[in-house]
Every structure is written in structure tokens, then in C-alpha cells.
Coordinates of C-alpha atoms (C1' of nucleotides) in Angstrom, one line a residue:
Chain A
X1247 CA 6.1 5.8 -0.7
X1248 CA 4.7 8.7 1.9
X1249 CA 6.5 8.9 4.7
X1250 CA 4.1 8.0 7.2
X1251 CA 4.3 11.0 9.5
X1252 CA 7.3 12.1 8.0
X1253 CA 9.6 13.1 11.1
X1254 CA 9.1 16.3 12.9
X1255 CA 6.1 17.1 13.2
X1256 CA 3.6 14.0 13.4
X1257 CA 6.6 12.4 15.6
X1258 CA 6.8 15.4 18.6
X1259 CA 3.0 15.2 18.0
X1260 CA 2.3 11.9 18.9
X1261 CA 4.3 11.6 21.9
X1262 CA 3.5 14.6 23.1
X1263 CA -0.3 13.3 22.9
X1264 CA 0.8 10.2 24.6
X1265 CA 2.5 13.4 27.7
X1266 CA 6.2 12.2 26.3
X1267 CA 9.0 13.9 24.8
X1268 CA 10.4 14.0 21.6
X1269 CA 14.2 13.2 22.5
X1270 CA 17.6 13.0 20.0
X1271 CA 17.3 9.3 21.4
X1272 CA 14.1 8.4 20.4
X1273 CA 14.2 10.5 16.8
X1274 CA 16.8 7.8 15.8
X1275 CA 15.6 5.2 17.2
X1276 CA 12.3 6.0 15.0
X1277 CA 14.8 6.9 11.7
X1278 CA 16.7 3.4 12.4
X1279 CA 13.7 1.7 12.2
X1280 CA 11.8 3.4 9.1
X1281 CA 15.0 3.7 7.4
X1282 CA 15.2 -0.2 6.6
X1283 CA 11.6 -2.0 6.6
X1284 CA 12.4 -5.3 7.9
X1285 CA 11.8 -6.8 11.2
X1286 CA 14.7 -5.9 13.6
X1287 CA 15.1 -6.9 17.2
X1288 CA 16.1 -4.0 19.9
X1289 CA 19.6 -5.6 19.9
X1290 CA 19.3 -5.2 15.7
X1291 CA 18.7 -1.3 16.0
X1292 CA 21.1 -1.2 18.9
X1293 CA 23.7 -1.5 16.5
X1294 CA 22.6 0.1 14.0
X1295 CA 21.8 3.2 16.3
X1296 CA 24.8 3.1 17.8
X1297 CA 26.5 4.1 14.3
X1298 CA 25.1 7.7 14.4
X1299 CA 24.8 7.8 18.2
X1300 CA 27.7 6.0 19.8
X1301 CA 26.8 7.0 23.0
X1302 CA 23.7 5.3 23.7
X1303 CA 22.6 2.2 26.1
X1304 CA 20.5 -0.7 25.0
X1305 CA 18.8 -0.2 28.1
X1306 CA 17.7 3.4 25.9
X1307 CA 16.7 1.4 23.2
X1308 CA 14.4 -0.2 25.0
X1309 CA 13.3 2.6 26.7
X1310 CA 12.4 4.0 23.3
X1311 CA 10.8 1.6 21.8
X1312 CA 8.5 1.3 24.2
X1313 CA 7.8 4.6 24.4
X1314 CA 6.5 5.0 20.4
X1315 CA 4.9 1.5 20.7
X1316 CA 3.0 3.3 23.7
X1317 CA 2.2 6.4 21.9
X1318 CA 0.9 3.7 18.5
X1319 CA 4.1 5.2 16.4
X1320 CA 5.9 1.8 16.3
X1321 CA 4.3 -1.9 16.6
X1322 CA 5.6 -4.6 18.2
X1323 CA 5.8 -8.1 17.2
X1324 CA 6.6 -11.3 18.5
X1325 CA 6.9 -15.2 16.8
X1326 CA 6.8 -17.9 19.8
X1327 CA 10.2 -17.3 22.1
X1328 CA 11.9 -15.4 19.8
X1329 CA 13.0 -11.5 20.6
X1330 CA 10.4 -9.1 20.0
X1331 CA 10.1 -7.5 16.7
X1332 CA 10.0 -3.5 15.9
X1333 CA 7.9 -2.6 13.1
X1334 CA 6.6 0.8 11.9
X1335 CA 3.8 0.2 10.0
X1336 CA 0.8 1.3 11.1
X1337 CA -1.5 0.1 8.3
X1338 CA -3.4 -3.0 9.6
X1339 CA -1.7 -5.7 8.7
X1340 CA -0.7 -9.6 9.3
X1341 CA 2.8 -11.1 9.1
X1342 CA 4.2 -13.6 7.3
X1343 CA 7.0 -15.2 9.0
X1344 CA 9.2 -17.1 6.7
X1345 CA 10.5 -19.9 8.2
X1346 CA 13.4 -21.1 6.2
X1347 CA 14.9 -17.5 5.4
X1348 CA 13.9 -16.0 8.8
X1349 CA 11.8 -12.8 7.2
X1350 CA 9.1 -11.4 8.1
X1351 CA 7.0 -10.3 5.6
X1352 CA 4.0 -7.2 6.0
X1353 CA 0.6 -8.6 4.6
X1354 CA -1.6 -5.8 4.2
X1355 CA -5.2 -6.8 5.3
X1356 CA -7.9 -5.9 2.6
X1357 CA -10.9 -3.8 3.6
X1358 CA -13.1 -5.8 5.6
X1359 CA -11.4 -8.5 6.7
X1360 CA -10.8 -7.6 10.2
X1361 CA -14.5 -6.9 11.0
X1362 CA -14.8 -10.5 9.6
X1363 CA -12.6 -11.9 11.8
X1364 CA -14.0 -9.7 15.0
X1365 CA -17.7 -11.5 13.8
X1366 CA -16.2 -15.2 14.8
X1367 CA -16.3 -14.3 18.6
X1368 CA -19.3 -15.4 20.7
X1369 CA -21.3 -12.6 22.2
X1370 CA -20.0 -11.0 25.3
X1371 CA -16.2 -10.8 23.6
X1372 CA -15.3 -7.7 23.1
X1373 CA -11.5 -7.6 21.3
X1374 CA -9.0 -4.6 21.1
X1375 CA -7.2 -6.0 18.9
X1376 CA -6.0 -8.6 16.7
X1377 CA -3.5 -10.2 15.6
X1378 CA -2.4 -12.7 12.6
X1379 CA 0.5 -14.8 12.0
X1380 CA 1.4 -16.7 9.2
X1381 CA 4.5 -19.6 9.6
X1382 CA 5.2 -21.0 6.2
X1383 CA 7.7 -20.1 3.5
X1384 CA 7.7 -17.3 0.9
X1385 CA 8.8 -18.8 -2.3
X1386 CA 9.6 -17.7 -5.4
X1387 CA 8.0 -14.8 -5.5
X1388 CA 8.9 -11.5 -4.3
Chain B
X1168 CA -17.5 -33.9 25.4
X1169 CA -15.8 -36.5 23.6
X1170 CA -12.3 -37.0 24.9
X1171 CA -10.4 -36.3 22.2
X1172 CA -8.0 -39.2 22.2
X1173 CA -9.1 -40.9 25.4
X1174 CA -5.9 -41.9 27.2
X1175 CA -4.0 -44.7 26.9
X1176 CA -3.9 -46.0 22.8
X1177 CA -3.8 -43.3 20.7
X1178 CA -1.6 -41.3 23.5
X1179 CA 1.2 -44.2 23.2
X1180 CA 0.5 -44.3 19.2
X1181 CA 0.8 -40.6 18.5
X1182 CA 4.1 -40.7 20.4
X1183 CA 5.2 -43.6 18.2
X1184 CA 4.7 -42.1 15.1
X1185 CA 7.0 -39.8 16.2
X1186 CA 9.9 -42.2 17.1
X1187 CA 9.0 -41.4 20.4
X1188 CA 8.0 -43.7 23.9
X1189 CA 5.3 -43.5 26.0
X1190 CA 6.3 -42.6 29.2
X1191 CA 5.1 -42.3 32.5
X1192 CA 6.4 -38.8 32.7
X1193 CA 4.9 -38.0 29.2
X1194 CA 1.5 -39.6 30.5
X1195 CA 1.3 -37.4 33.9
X1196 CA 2.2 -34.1 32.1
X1197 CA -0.5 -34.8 29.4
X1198 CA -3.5 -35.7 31.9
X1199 CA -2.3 -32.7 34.2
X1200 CA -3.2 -31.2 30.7
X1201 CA -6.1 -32.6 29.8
X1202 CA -7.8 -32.4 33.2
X1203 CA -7.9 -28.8 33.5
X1204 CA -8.6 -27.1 30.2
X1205 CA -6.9 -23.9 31.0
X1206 CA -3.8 -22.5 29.6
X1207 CA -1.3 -23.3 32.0
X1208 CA 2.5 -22.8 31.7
X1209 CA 5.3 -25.5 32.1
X1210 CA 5.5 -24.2 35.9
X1211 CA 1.7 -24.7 36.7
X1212 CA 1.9 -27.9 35.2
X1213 CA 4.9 -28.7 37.3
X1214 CA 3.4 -27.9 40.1
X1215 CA 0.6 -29.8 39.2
X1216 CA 2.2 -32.9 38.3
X1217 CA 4.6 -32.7 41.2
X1218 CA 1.3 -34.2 43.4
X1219 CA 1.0 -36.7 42.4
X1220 CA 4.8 -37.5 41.2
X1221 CA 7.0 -35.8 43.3
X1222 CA 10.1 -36.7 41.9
X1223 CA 9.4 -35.6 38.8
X1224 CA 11.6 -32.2 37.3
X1225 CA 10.8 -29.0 35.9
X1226 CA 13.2 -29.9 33.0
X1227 CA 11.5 -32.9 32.5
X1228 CA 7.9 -31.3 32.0
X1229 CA 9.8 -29.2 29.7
X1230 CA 11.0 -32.5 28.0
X1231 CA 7.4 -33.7 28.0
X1232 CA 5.7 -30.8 26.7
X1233 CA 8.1 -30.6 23.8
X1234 CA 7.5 -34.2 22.9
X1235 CA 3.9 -33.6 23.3
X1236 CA 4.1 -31.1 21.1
X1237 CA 6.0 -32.4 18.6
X1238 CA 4.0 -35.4 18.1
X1239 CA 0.9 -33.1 18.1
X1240 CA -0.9 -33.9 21.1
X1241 CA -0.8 -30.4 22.1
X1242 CA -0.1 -26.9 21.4
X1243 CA 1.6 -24.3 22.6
X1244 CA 0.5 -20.7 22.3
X1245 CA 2.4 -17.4 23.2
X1246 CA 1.0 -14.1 24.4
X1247 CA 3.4 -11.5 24.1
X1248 CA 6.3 -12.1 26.2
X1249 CA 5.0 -13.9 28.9
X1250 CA 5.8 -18.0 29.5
X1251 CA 4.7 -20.5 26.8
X1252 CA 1.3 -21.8 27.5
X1253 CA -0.3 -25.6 26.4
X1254 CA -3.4 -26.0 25.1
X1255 CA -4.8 -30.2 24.6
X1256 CA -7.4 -28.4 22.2
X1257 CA -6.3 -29.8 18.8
X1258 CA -9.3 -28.3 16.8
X1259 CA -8.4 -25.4 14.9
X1260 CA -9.1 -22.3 16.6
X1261 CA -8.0 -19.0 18.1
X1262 CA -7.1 -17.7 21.6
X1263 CA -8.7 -15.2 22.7
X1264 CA -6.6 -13.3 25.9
X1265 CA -8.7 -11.3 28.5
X1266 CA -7.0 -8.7 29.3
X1267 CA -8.6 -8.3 32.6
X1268 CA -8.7 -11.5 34.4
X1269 CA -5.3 -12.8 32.1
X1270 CA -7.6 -16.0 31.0
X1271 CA -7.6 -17.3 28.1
X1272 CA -10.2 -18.5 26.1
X1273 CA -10.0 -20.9 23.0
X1274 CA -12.3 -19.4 20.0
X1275 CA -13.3 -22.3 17.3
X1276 CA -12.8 -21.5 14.0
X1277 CA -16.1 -21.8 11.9
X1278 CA -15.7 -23.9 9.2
X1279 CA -13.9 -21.9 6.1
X1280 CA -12.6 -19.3 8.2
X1281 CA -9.2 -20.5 7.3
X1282 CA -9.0 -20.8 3.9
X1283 CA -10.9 -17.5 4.0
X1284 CA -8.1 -16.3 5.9
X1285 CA -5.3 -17.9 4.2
X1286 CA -6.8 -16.4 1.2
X1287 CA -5.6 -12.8 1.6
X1288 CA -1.8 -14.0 1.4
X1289 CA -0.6 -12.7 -2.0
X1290 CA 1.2 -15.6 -4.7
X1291 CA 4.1 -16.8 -3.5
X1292 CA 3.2 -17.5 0.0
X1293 CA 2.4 -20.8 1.3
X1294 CA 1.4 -20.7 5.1
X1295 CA 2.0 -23.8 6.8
X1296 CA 0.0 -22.6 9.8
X1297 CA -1.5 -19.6 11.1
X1298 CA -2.2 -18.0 14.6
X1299 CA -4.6 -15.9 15.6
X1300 CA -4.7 -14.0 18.9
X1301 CA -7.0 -11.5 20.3
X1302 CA -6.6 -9.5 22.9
X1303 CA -9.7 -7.4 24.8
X1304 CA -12.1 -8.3 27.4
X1305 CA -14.7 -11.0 27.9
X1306 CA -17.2 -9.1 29.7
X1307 CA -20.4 -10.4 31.3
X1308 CA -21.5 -13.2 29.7
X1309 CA -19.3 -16.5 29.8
Chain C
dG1055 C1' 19.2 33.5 33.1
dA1056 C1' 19.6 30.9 37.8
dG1057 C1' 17.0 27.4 40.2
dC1058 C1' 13.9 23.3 40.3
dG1059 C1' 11.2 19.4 39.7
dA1060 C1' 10.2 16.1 36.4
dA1061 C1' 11.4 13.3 32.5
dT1062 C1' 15.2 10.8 30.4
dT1063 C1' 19.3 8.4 29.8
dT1064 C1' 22.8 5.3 31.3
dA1065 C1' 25.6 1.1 33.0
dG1066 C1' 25.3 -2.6 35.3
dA1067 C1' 22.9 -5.8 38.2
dA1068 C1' 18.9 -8.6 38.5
dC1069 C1' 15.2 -11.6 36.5
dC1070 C1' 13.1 -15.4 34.7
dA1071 C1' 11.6 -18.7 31.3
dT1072 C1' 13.9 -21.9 29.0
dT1073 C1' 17.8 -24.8 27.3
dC1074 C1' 22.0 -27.2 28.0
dC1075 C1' 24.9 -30.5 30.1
dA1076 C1' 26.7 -34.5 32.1
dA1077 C1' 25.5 -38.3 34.8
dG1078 C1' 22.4 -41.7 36.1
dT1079 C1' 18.2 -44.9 35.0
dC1080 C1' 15.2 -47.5 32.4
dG1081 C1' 13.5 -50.7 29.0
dT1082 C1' 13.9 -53.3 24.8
dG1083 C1' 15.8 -56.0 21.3
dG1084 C1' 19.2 -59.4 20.6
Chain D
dC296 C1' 20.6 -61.3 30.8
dC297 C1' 23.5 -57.7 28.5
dA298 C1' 24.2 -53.7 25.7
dC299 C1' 22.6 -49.6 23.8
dG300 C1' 19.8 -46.0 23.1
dA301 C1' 16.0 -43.3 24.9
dC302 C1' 14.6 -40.8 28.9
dT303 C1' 15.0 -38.3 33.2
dT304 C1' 17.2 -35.3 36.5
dG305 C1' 19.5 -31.3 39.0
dG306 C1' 22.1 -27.8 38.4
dA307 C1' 24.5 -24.6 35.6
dA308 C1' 24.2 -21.6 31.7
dT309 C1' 21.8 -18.5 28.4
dG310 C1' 19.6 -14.7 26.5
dG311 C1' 16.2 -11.2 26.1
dT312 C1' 14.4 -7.9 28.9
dT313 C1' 13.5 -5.1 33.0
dC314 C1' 15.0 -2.8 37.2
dT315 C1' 17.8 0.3 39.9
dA316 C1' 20.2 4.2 41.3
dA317 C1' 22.7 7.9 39.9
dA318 C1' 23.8 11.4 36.4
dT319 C1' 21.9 14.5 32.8
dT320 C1' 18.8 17.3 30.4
dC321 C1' 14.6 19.7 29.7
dG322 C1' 11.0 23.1 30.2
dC323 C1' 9.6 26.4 33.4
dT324 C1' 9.0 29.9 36.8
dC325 C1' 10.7 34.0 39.1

DNA sequence: GAGCGAATTTAGAACCATTCCAAGTCGTGG
DNA sequence: CCACGACTTGGAATGGTTCTAAATTCGCTC
């Protein structure tokens, strides 16, 4: 549950801190992608979007989605060639790409493990980031 | 040290194991590999390779790398969006990008790292394989 | 509340890494 | 030595993404 940054306020907010605009573009961009938490590629939300905003251009899409990756309200993912991957949650987490269905699945990272991770690299490394993929399949489960 | 998989037997073996020939395409591409252990792309290595034989194609580096791949004489490793990159490194380990300078560095995996890793996936999933990629900067020391 | 400059949006062209295709070559088993 | 399949090749095609130039909208200032 909890909304993360629930819409209005947290969303204006945070591009605003990043000197961008809250737009009707963006705002359903955003709603597209929290509404349904799977994976979906800008051509995926294109068409969802386009339901409630028939107007707009993929090239807008775009333009919004990098605009809330930029201001950290959206991540982006990508697995090998494929299209890039929207995804708003901002917990630290891994993904699980599931190769025979396609999914990609959140793994939430357990307290700990990234500064674990960080302590493999040699001195003089200094990492912004990680990031974790899993290729495998998700069976039964779930 | 150690030349993992000199040249000439277990390259032609590896291939055969996976119903495919040694080639002197195949070859070329893989010592254009091997010789300078950077991350190139399939159009550095074609330039490369086109030295010393001219005739040879981009598609068919493409051809070569796949093959190579596939019979797991080397990896390939994405960052971001940008072109696929090979890697003859076939001990497990992570890349770490530099942000700065765009190099890539390969990080070994100590010894239980993985399963460590692989141990934060919930029931249910079975990884085949997983990726990790930093991204930061490798300051001073190197 | 009109005027302005800056930020956004838009459609379509342009890009670029990669794959596809159809034709030609090579090499091996029979 | 021939046939057949594996491999290579150049060029065309693909597909996701970015660029461009022109219109639109926004937030202000006067």
C-alpha cells in the first residue's frame, strides 16, 4: 500500500527540485505507470496514455520519462537489447527477469546488502550506484 | 596470467560442443578479443580485425561474436543503452562503468558472493544467471 | 490583463546498433 | 570429386530512441 508520494504534492515537488514543471503530460504519464506495477516500455504507456490523453506524442512520452527518471521519481531499466523499462519504485531493489513469461519481477534488497555489495570493490572505486539483474524463471510461486 | 583457453584446441572444441566450426573468421574476432582486454563493441572489433583481414564484414563479426558467445567463449555486457560490449573474462564477476573516462573495469566476484547474492531471491525463483553493474568513478588509484 | 521569454509539446525526420536476406563460398562426409 | 549444409558477405530493413523546428503554454512583469 502507501502511495509513494501520492500525486500532487510530492510530484510538483520533486520536479520542481529537479527546476521542471509539473505538466497534465507528465501527471499521466506518472498515473500510467503507478497505476499498473509491471515493467512497461515507453511504447507500452504510449498506449495506455493515449486512452485518457489522445492527444499526445510518443516523442512526449519520452520526454516525460526522462524527465521524472531525472528528477529520481521514476527508474529505468534495461535487460540486454531490449527497450528500456519504466518502473516506479523507488525502494532499492533488484529485478528478476523471467525469462520464459517475459516479467519482470521487484526484489526488494534486505537491509545491508547493498553496502555488502559496495565492500567487493578494490580501493580507489567509488560506485553511485548499483544495479542487479537476475535471468532465470519464476516458478510456481507467486 | 594464464591464458584462459590458450588458442587453438579448446577454441575449436568449445565451438564443437556447440555444433559449431572453427573458423578463420571466428578465430580473428576472438584473438582481436583476447588481445586487448578492454570492452570493445562489434564496431571496434571490426575495425580491429579489418587489419589484418580486410575482407572480413561487420555482419560477420556480428556472426562471430554471437557464436562466441553462445558457445561461451565470451560475454557480452550492456550498459544502458549504449552498443553491446565483449568481454573474454569468463570468471565470474562484475563490471564496474566509470562514468568519467566510459572504461570499464571487470570486478571478480570473491568467492560466495554469489550464492550470497542469489540468496536474497524469495522461494520460487530460480536465477539462472545474474548481472551486476556499477556505475561511479574509479578515481586515483588504478 | 497584455506582452515576453522560457519551458514544453508535437510530428516527423534522422540515427544507429543490430538483424535479416539472398546469393555466393567453403569444407566435409560419402 | 560431388553434394549439402555451414559460413560469410553486402546491402537492405528494423526498431527503439533522439533530434529538429515549429507551435503552444506557462509564469511573470509592468
Amino acid at each position: 500500500m502507501a502511495a509513494t508520494t501520492a500525486t500532487p504534492e510530492g510530484f510538483a515537488q520533486k520536479l520542481a527540485d529537479s527546476g521542471l514543471r509539473s505538466t497534465p503530460q507528465r501527471e499521466v504519464v506518472y498515473h500510467a505507470l503507478m497505476r499498473k506495477q509491471d515493467h512497461p516500455t515507453a511504447d507500452e504507456l504510449f498506449a495506455r496514455v493515449k486512452q485518457e490523453m489522445p492527444g499526445i506524442s510518443l516523442a512526449t512520452v519520452y520526454n516525460c520519462l526522462e524527465a521524472l527518471v531525472q528528477c529520481k521519481l521514476v527508474r529505468s531499466v534495461n535487460f540486454e537489447r531490449g527497450p528500456t523499462r519504466y518502473c516506479p519504485n523507488l525502494r532499492p531493489h533488484a529485478h528478476f527477469h523471467d525469462e520464459s513469461s517475459g516479467a519482470t519481477h521487484d526484489i526488494d534488497l534486505p537491509e545491508g546488502v547493498l553496502e555488502r555489495i559496495n565492500a567487493i570493490l578494490p580501493p580507489g572505486y567509488d560506485a553511485r550506484s548499483v544495479e542487479i539483474v537476475f535471468r532465470g524463471s519464476a516458478g510456481a510461486k507467486r
